Coordinates of C-alpha atoms in Angstrom, one line a residue:
X12 CA -1.5 6.0 -18.3
X13 CA -2.5 5.2 -14.7
X14 CA -4.7 6.3 -11.6
X15 CA -1.3 5.8 -9.8
X16 CA 0.4 7.3 -12.3
X17 CA 3.4 10.0 -10.4
X18 CA 1.6 9.6 -7.3
X19 CA 1.9 8.8 -3.6
X20 CA 0.4 6.4 -1.7
X21 CA 0.3 5.4 2.1
X22 CA -0.7 1.3 1.8
X23 CA -2.2 0.0 5.4
X24 CA -3.3 -3.2 5.4
X25 CA -4.7 -5.6 8.0
X26 CA -3.5 -8.1 9.8
X27 CA -6.7 -11.1 9.6
X28 CA -7.3 -9.2 6.1
X29 CA -3.8 -8.6 2.8
X30 CA -1.2 -6.9 4.8
X31 CA 0.0 -4.5 4.0
X32 CA 3.2 -5.9 2.8
X33 CA 1.1 -7.6 -0.5
X34 CA -0.2 -4.2 -1.3
X35 CA 2.7 -2.7 -1.8
X36 CA 3.7 -5.7 -3.9
X37 CA 1.1 -5.8 -6.2
X38 CA 2.1 -1.4 -7.1
X39 CA 5.6 -1.8 -7.3
X40 CA 4.2 -2.3 -11.2
X41 CA 3.0 1.0 -11.8
X42 CA 4.7 4.4 -10.9
X43 CA 3.2 4.6 -7.8
X44 CA 5.3 6.2 -4.7
X45 CA 5.0 4.5 -1.5
X46 CA 5.4 6.8 0.9
X47 CA 4.1 4.7 3.7
X48 CA 3.3 0.7 5.1
X49 CA 2.3 -0.7 7.7
X50 CA 0.1 -3.7 8.7
X51 CA -1.9 -3.2 11.2
X52 CA -4.6 -5.3 13.6
X53 CA -8.1 -3.3 13.9
X54 CA -10.3 -4.9 16.8

């Protein structure tokens, strides 16, 4: 059982850090439901 089991998740990545798509890939092994994924540039 995981903390993310049956949860909805918003993923916001950073262009110079970890992109949102990479974070989303790590969540595929869980039963979390990614409802939004984006990579932003925070300046």
